[in-house]
Coordinates of C-alpha atoms in Angstrom, one line a residue:
M3 CA -151.8 83.5 249.0
A4 CA -151.4 84.3 245.4
T5 CA -153.2 81.9 243.0
T6 CA -151.1 80.3 240.2
T7 CA -152.9 82.7 237.7
E8 CA -151.7 85.6 239.6
T9 CA -148.2 84.0 239.8
Y10 CA -148.0 83.7 236.0
L11 CA -149.2 87.2 235.6
A12 CA -146.5 88.4 238.0
T13 CA -144.0 86.5 236.1
Y14 CA -145.2 88.3 232.9
E15 CA -144.8 91.6 234.5
R16 CA -141.3 90.9 235.6
A17 CA -140.3 89.7 232.1
E18 CA -142.1 92.7 230.6
A19 CA -139.8 95.1 232.5
G20 CA -136.8 93.5 230.9
R21 CA -138.1 93.6 227.4
A22 CA -137.6 97.2 226.6
D23 CA -135.7 96.3 223.4
E24 CA -138.7 94.1 221.9
P25 CA -140.7 95.8 219.1
A26 CA -143.6 97.6 220.3
W27 CA -146.0 95.4 218.3
L28 CA -144.8 92.4 220.1
R29 CA -145.0 94.0 223.5
D30 CA -148.6 95.0 222.6
L31 CA -149.3 91.4 221.4
R32 CA -148.0 90.1 224.9
R33 CA -150.0 92.7 226.9
A34 CA -153.2 91.6 225.0
A35 CA -152.4 88.0 225.6
A36 CA -151.7 88.5 229.2
G37 CA -154.9 90.3 229.6
A38 CA -156.9 87.5 228.0
F39 CA -155.3 85.0 230.4
A40 CA -156.2 87.2 233.4
K41 CA -159.8 87.2 232.1
L42 CA -160.1 83.6 231.2
G43 CA -157.9 81.9 233.9
F44 CA -157.4 78.2 233.8
P45 CA -160.2 76.2 232.3
T46 CA -162.5 74.0 234.4
T47 CA -164.6 71.0 233.8
T48 CA -167.8 73.2 233.8
Q49 CA -166.7 74.5 230.4
E50 CA -167.8 72.4 227.4
E51 CA -164.4 72.4 225.8
W52 CA -162.7 71.0 228.9
R53 CA -165.6 69.0 230.4
F54 CA -163.5 65.6 230.4
T55 CA -160.1 67.2 231.1
N56 CA -159.4 68.4 234.6
V57 CA -156.4 70.6 234.5
A58 CA -156.4 71.2 238.2
P59 CA -153.1 69.4 238.6
I60 CA -151.5 72.0 236.4
A61 CA -153.5 75.0 237.6
E62 CA -152.7 74.2 241.3
T63 CA -148.8 73.5 240.8
P64 CA -146.6 76.5 241.3
F65 CA -144.4 76.0 238.4
V66 CA -141.4 78.2 238.0
T67 CA -139.9 79.2 234.9
A68 CA -137.7 76.5 233.7
P69 CA -134.1 77.6 234.1
P70 CA -131.3 77.4 231.5
A71 CA -129.6 74.0 231.4
A72 CA -126.4 72.7 229.8
V73 CA -126.9 69.2 228.0
A74 CA -124.3 67.2 226.4
P75 CA -124.9 66.3 222.7
A76 CA -124.9 62.6 223.5
A77 CA -127.8 63.0 225.8
V78 CA -130.2 64.2 223.0
S79 CA -129.1 61.9 220.2
G80 CA -132.1 59.7 220.9
F81 CA -134.6 62.4 220.4
T82 CA -134.0 63.3 216.8
I83 CA -135.3 61.0 214.1
P84 CA -132.7 58.9 212.4
G85 CA -132.5 59.0 208.7
L86 CA -133.3 62.7 208.3
A87 CA -130.6 64.7 206.9
G88 CA -132.0 68.2 207.1
P89 CA -131.4 71.1 209.6
V90 CA -132.2 70.6 213.3
L91 CA -133.1 73.2 215.8
T92 CA -132.9 72.1 219.5
F93 CA -134.3 73.9 222.5
V94 CA -133.7 73.1 226.1
N95 CA -136.3 74.3 228.7
G96 CA -137.6 76.8 226.0
R97 CA -134.2 78.2 225.1
F98 CA -132.2 77.8 221.9
A99 CA -129.3 75.4 222.2
S100 CA -126.7 76.2 219.5
R101 CA -124.5 73.3 220.5
L102 CA -127.1 70.9 219.9
S103 CA -128.4 72.5 216.6
S104 CA -127.3 72.1 213.0
V105 CA -128.5 74.8 210.5
A106 CA -125.6 75.1 208.2
G107 CA -125.8 74.9 204.3
L108 CA -129.4 76.2 204.0
A109 CA -130.5 76.9 200.4
P110 CA -131.2 80.5 199.4
G111 CA -134.7 81.5 200.5
V112 CA -134.7 79.1 203.5
T113 CA -134.6 80.5 207.0
V114 CA -134.3 78.0 210.0
A115 CA -133.5 80.1 213.1
P116 CA -134.3 80.6 216.7
L117 CA -137.2 83.0 217.0
A118 CA -135.7 85.3 219.5
G119 CA -132.7 86.0 217.2
A120 CA -134.9 86.6 214.3
I121 CA -137.0 89.2 216.1
E122 CA -133.8 90.9 217.3
A123 CA -132.4 90.9 213.7
A124 CA -135.6 92.2 212.0
P125 CA -137.9 93.7 214.5
D126 CA -140.9 94.0 212.2
G127 CA -140.1 91.0 210.0
L128 CA -142.6 88.7 211.8
R129 CA -145.2 91.1 212.5
P130 CA -147.5 90.0 209.8
H131 CA -147.9 86.3 211.2
L132 CA -146.5 85.9 214.8
G133 CA -149.5 85.7 217.1
R134 CA -151.9 86.9 214.2
H135 CA -153.8 83.6 213.6
T136 CA -154.4 82.1 216.9
D137 CA -157.3 83.4 219.0
V138 CA -156.0 83.8 222.5
T139 CA -159.3 85.5 223.7
T140 CA -160.9 81.9 223.9
R141 CA -157.7 79.8 224.5
P142 CA -156.1 80.5 227.9
F143 CA -153.1 78.2 227.4
A144 CA -152.2 79.9 224.1
A145 CA -152.7 83.3 225.6
L146 CA -150.3 82.2 228.5
N147 CA -147.7 81.1 225.8
T148 CA -148.0 84.3 223.9
A149 CA -147.4 86.4 227.1
L150 CA -144.5 84.2 228.3
F151 CA -142.6 82.6 225.4
E152 CA -138.9 83.3 225.6
D153 CA -137.8 81.6 222.3
G154 CA -138.7 79.2 219.7
A155 CA -138.3 78.1 216.1
L156 CA -138.8 80.3 212.9
I157 CA -138.9 78.4 209.6
S158 CA -139.6 80.5 206.5
I159 CA -139.6 79.4 203.0
A160 CA -139.5 81.8 200.2
D161 CA -141.9 81.8 197.3
G162 CA -141.2 78.9 194.8
V163 CA -138.5 77.2 197.1
A164 CA -138.9 73.5 197.5
V165 CA -137.1 72.1 200.5
T166 CA -136.6 68.3 200.1
D167 CA -134.9 67.6 203.5
A168 CA -137.1 67.5 206.5
I169 CA -136.5 70.3 209.1
Q170 CA -136.5 69.0 212.7
V171 CA -137.4 71.1 215.7
V172 CA -136.7 69.4 219.1
F173 CA -138.0 70.8 222.4
L174 CA -136.5 69.1 225.4
S175 CA -137.2 69.5 229.2
T176 CA -134.7 68.5 231.9
V177 CA -135.2 67.5 235.5
T178 CA -135.4 70.4 237.9
P179 CA -135.3 70.7 241.8
V180 CA -138.9 72.0 241.6
P181 CA -141.6 71.7 239.0
A182 CA -140.9 74.1 236.1
A183 CA -142.8 75.3 233.0
S184 CA -141.6 76.4 229.6
H185 CA -143.6 77.9 226.7
P186 CA -142.1 77.1 223.4
R187 CA -143.2 78.9 220.1
T188 CA -142.9 77.8 216.5
L189 CA -143.8 79.8 213.5
V190 CA -143.7 78.2 210.1
V191 CA -144.3 80.4 207.0
L192 CA -144.3 78.9 203.5
G193 CA -144.4 81.3 200.6
R194 CA -146.5 80.8 197.4
N195 CA -145.8 77.6 195.5
S196 CA -143.2 76.4 198.0
Q197 CA -142.8 73.1 199.7
A198 CA -141.4 71.9 203.2
R199 CA -141.5 69.1 205.7
V200 CA -141.4 70.0 209.4
V201 CA -141.1 67.6 212.3
E202 CA -141.7 68.7 215.8
T203 CA -140.6 66.6 218.7
F204 CA -141.4 67.2 222.4
A205 CA -139.3 65.1 224.9
A206 CA -137.5 65.2 228.2
I207 CA -134.2 64.2 229.5
G208 CA -135.0 62.2 232.7
P209 CA -138.3 61.9 234.6
S210 CA -139.3 65.4 234.3
R211 CA -142.3 66.6 236.4
G212 CA -142.4 69.8 234.2
F213 CA -145.0 71.5 232.2
T214 CA -144.8 72.2 228.5
N215 CA -147.1 74.8 227.1
A216 CA -146.5 74.9 223.3
V217 CA -147.9 76.9 220.4
T218 CA -147.2 76.4 216.7
E219 CA -148.5 78.7 214.0
V220 CA -148.3 77.5 210.4
V221 CA -149.1 79.7 207.4
V222 CA -149.3 77.9 204.1
G223 CA -149.2 80.3 201.2
D224 CA -151.2 80.0 197.9
G225 CA -150.1 76.8 196.1
A226 CA -147.8 75.7 198.7
V227 CA -147.5 72.1 200.2
L228 CA -146.7 71.4 203.8
D229 CA -146.1 68.0 205.6
H230 CA -146.1 68.5 209.3
Y231 CA -145.3 65.9 211.9
R232 CA -145.7 66.2 215.6
V233 CA -144.3 63.7 218.2
Q234 CA -145.2 64.1 221.9
R235 CA -143.1 61.7 223.9
E236 CA -142.6 63.4 227.3
P237 CA -142.5 61.4 230.5
A238 CA -145.6 60.0 232.1
S239 CA -145.0 62.3 235.1
A240 CA -145.1 65.5 232.9
F241 CA -147.8 67.8 231.7
H242 CA -148.2 68.9 228.1
I243 CA -150.6 71.4 226.6
G244 CA -150.1 72.1 222.7
H245 CA -151.9 74.2 220.3
T246 CA -151.2 74.0 216.5
Q247 CA -152.9 76.6 214.1
F248 CA -153.0 76.0 210.4
Q249 CA -153.7 78.9 207.9
V250 CA -154.1 77.4 204.4
G251 CA -154.2 79.5 201.3
R252 CA -155.6 79.0 197.8
S253 CA -155.0 75.7 196.3
A254 CA -152.6 75.0 199.1
S255 CA -152.2 71.6 201.0
A256 CA -151.3 71.1 204.6
S257 CA -151.0 67.6 206.2
S258 CA -150.1 66.9 209.8
H259 CA -149.5 63.6 211.4
T260 CA -149.3 63.6 215.2
M261 CA -148.3 60.9 217.8
A262 CA -149.1 61.5 221.6
I263 CA -147.7 58.8 224.0
G264 CA -146.4 60.9 226.9
G265 CA -147.6 63.0 229.8
L266 CA -149.7 62.4 232.9
I267 CA -152.1 65.0 231.4
S268 CA -151.7 65.9 227.7
R269 CA -153.8 67.8 225.3
H270 CA -153.4 69.0 221.8
D271 CA -155.6 71.4 219.9
A272 CA -155.1 71.3 216.0
V273 CA -157.0 74.0 214.2
A274 CA -157.1 74.5 210.5
V275 CA -158.6 77.4 208.6
L276 CA -159.0 76.8 205.0
A277 CA -158.8 80.4 204.2
D278 CA -159.1 80.5 200.4
E279 CA -160.6 78.5 197.5
G280 CA -159.4 75.0 196.9
A281 CA -157.5 74.5 200.2
D282 CA -156.8 71.1 201.3
C283 CA -156.1 69.9 204.9
T284 CA -155.3 66.4 206.3
L285 CA -155.1 65.8 210.1
N286 CA -154.1 62.3 211.2
G287 CA -153.1 61.1 214.8
L288 CA -152.3 58.2 216.9
Y289 CA -152.5 58.4 220.7
L290 CA -151.5 55.8 223.2
A291 CA -152.1 55.9 227.0
E292 CA -151.9 53.5 229.9
G293 CA -151.7 53.6 233.7
S294 CA -153.5 56.8 234.7
Q295 CA -152.6 58.9 231.7
L296 CA -155.0 61.3 230.3
V297 CA -154.7 62.3 226.5
D298 CA -157.1 64.9 224.9
T299 CA -157.2 65.7 221.3
H300 CA -159.3 68.6 220.0
T301 CA -159.5 69.2 216.3
E302 CA -161.3 71.9 214.3
I303 CA -161.3 72.4 210.5
D304 CA -162.9 75.7 209.4
H305 CA -164.0 75.5 205.9
A306 CA -164.2 79.2 205.3
T307 CA -164.2 79.2 201.4
P308 CA -165.6 76.9 198.6
H309 CA -164.0 73.8 197.1
G310 CA -162.2 72.9 200.2
T311 CA -161.2 69.3 201.1
S312 CA -160.3 67.9 204.5
H313 CA -159.6 64.3 205.8
E314 CA -159.2 63.4 209.5
L315 CA -158.3 60.0 210.9
Y316 CA -157.5 59.6 214.7
K317 CA -156.9 56.4 216.5
G318 CA -156.3 55.7 220.2
I319 CA -155.1 52.6 222.1
L320 CA -155.8 52.9 225.8
A321 CA -154.9 50.5 228.6
G322 CA -154.9 50.4 232.4
K323 CA -157.1 53.2 233.8
A324 CA -156.1 55.6 231.0
R325 CA -158.6 58.0 229.6
A326 CA -158.8 59.8 226.5
V327 CA -160.9 62.6 224.8
F328 CA -161.4 63.2 221.2
N329 CA -163.5 66.2 220.0
G330 CA -163.4 66.8 216.3
R331 CA -165.3 69.8 214.8
I332 CA -165.9 70.5 211.1
R333 CA -167.4 73.8 210.3
V334 CA -168.7 74.6 206.8
R335 CA -169.4 78.4 206.5
P336 CA -172.3 79.7 204.3
D337 CA -170.1 80.4 201.3
A338 CA -168.1 77.3 201.4
Q339 CA -170.0 75.4 198.7
K340 CA -168.5 72.1 197.3
T341 CA -166.9 71.4 200.5
D342 CA -165.8 67.7 200.9
A343 CA -164.9 66.7 204.5
K344 CA -164.3 63.4 206.1
Q345 CA -163.6 62.6 209.8
T346 CA -163.1 59.4 211.6
N347 CA -162.2 58.4 215.3
K348 CA -161.5 54.9 216.4
T349 CA -160.4 53.7 219.8
L350 CA -159.1 50.5 221.0
L351 CA -159.7 49.7 224.7
L352 CA -157.4 47.2 226.1
S353 CA -158.8 46.9 229.6
D354 CA -162.2 47.2 231.3
E355 CA -161.1 50.5 233.1
A356 CA -159.9 52.4 230.1
Q357 CA -162.3 55.1 228.8
I358 CA -162.8 57.3 225.8
H359 CA -165.0 60.3 225.4
T360 CA -165.4 60.9 221.7
K361 CA -167.5 63.7 220.2
P362 CA -167.4 64.3 216.3
Q363 CA -169.2 67.4 215.4
L364 CA -170.4 68.9 212.1
E365 CA -171.6 72.5 211.7
I366 CA -172.8 72.9 208.2
F367 CA -174.2 76.2 206.9
A368 CA -174.0 75.5 203.2
N369 CA -176.2 73.2 201.1
D370 CA -173.9 71.7 198.4
V371 CA -171.4 69.9 200.5
K372 CA -170.2 66.2 201.2
C373 CA -169.5 65.8 204.9
T374 CA -169.2 62.6 206.9
H375 CA -168.0 61.7 210.3
G376 CA -168.0 58.6 212.6
A377 CA -166.5 57.2 215.8
T378 CA -166.1 53.6 217.0
V379 CA -164.9 52.2 220.2
G380 CA -163.9 48.4 220.7
Q381 CA -161.7 45.8 222.1
L382 CA -159.4 43.3 220.6
S383 CA -161.2 40.5 218.8
Q384 CA -161.3 37.4 220.8
D385 CA -161.8 35.5 217.5
A386 CA -158.7 37.0 216.0
L387 CA -156.7 36.3 219.2
F388 CA -157.9 32.7 219.1
Y389 CA -156.9 32.4 215.4
L390 CA -153.5 33.6 216.0
R391 CA -152.9 31.5 219.1
A392 CA -154.2 28.5 217.4
R393 CA -151.3 28.8 214.9
G394 CA -148.7 28.7 217.8
I395 CA -148.4 32.5 218.3
G396 CA -148.1 33.5 222.1
L397 CA -150.7 35.6 223.8
E398 CA -148.4 38.7 224.0
D399 CA -147.2 38.4 220.4
A400 CA -150.8 38.0 219.2
R401 CA -151.9 41.0 221.1
S402 CA -149.0 43.0 219.7
L403 CA -149.8 41.9 216.1
L404 CA -153.4 43.1 216.4
I405 CA -152.4 46.4 218.1
R406 CA -149.9 47.1 215.4
A407 CA -152.4 46.3 212.8
F408 CA -154.9 48.7 214.3
A409 CA -152.3 51.4 214.3
T410 CA -151.1 50.8 210.8
D411 CA -154.1 52.6 209.3
V412 CA -152.5 55.8 210.7
T413 CA -148.9 55.1 210.4
G414 CA -149.1 53.7 206.9
R415 CA -150.3 57.1 205.7
I416 CA -147.1 58.8 206.6
G417 CA -145.2 59.4 203.4
L418 CA -141.9 60.2 205.0
E419 CA -140.4 56.8 205.7
P420 CA -138.1 57.7 208.7
V421 CA -141.0 59.3 210.5
R422 CA -143.2 56.3 209.8
A423 CA -140.4 54.1 211.2
E424 CA -140.2 56.2 214.3
F425 CA -143.9 56.2 215.0
E426 CA -143.8 52.4 214.6
R427 CA -140.7 52.2 216.8
L428 CA -142.2 54.2 219.6
L429 CA -145.4 52.0 219.4
G430 CA -143.2 48.8 219.5
A431 CA -141.4 50.1 222.5
R432 CA -144.7 49.5 224.4
L433 CA -145.1 46.0 223.0
P434 CA -145.0 43.1 223.9
G435 CA -146.0 43.2 227.5
G436 CA -146.9 46.8 227.4
L437 CA -150.4 48.4 227.1
A438 CA -151.7 45.5 229.1

């Protein structure tokens, strides 16, 4: 009986036979990624990077490739963020859905398009960036995505162009007769001195049991400014693995705010390379889990050059028997003098059975730096609850107020008001009475 690793490799071989029209460089990229996945296989808890995240339920499930699905526009209206007037790219089961997308009226120098179409239109246009910044030799799920992705989003901003409206990319899964997997891909490229805001949303229509394996690559050119937002709100019955890779140029700025509330098992790796002098990076996140959910966040900021700055703040709220993992690594290379890096992880446990495994890491190979990190774990203050209840506030409302106050440190840093409101709405949907 074939293992699921062999099944995925067989899927790659079948797909490869039908990709004669793909450019040779992309076929080579896929072939190398498939080879990396064959060598790595699915990670196990014997590996340090996966010690607390057992992906056996993913590895042992024979997911089929998610089939095409027709979805009515009314069914997806709740997954775009209200108040954002920019273009929207929507994908269903990993494939572009033109009827659910709106990309008209783009300014000169702005490309928002499905990845498959962009590759077909200009076979060598994406060669400098697609798959060039993510190390698939150490990341099995990213390797699997590279080998198998069918479509995804391309966002390209030319030098000196500032896009004021946020660009939304929505990846949706549907309920299928048997468990199905999709491998969506996103490539964002900002030219020199450009600006953009990008919002990625991962969700499902109905109680999907599927597996989403997503990779996003972001290239921020010299002097460019990117605001990135990621919302993972898939069903608690689904599986989600995501990798986001930032390549930040000279005097460029990349900020990313993430929210993870869905998935039975979910993991997101956020990796930023500050590749040239004066680069700046902010990674903030909020994760919520209850029941038997597991949410895993791994971050890595690589200060490869001098005068770089980075800031991280991740907060978690866990209830029931939920478990979370936070592993944050800051690496300062020997030539990266004058680095300023700060990292904080705080977790609120709402039950005696909830668990968090948190591991901040500093790897410093330069001597003129300012680097700090810290992690705290606690419960709701009984004194604060008593104070609120003594003023006539019910127990559920008092708990909700304190949980919201805990999360505000993250949501309050979101500069795009509609996104901040969406984060707060999704949190509020669990309260009161939820996250007990």
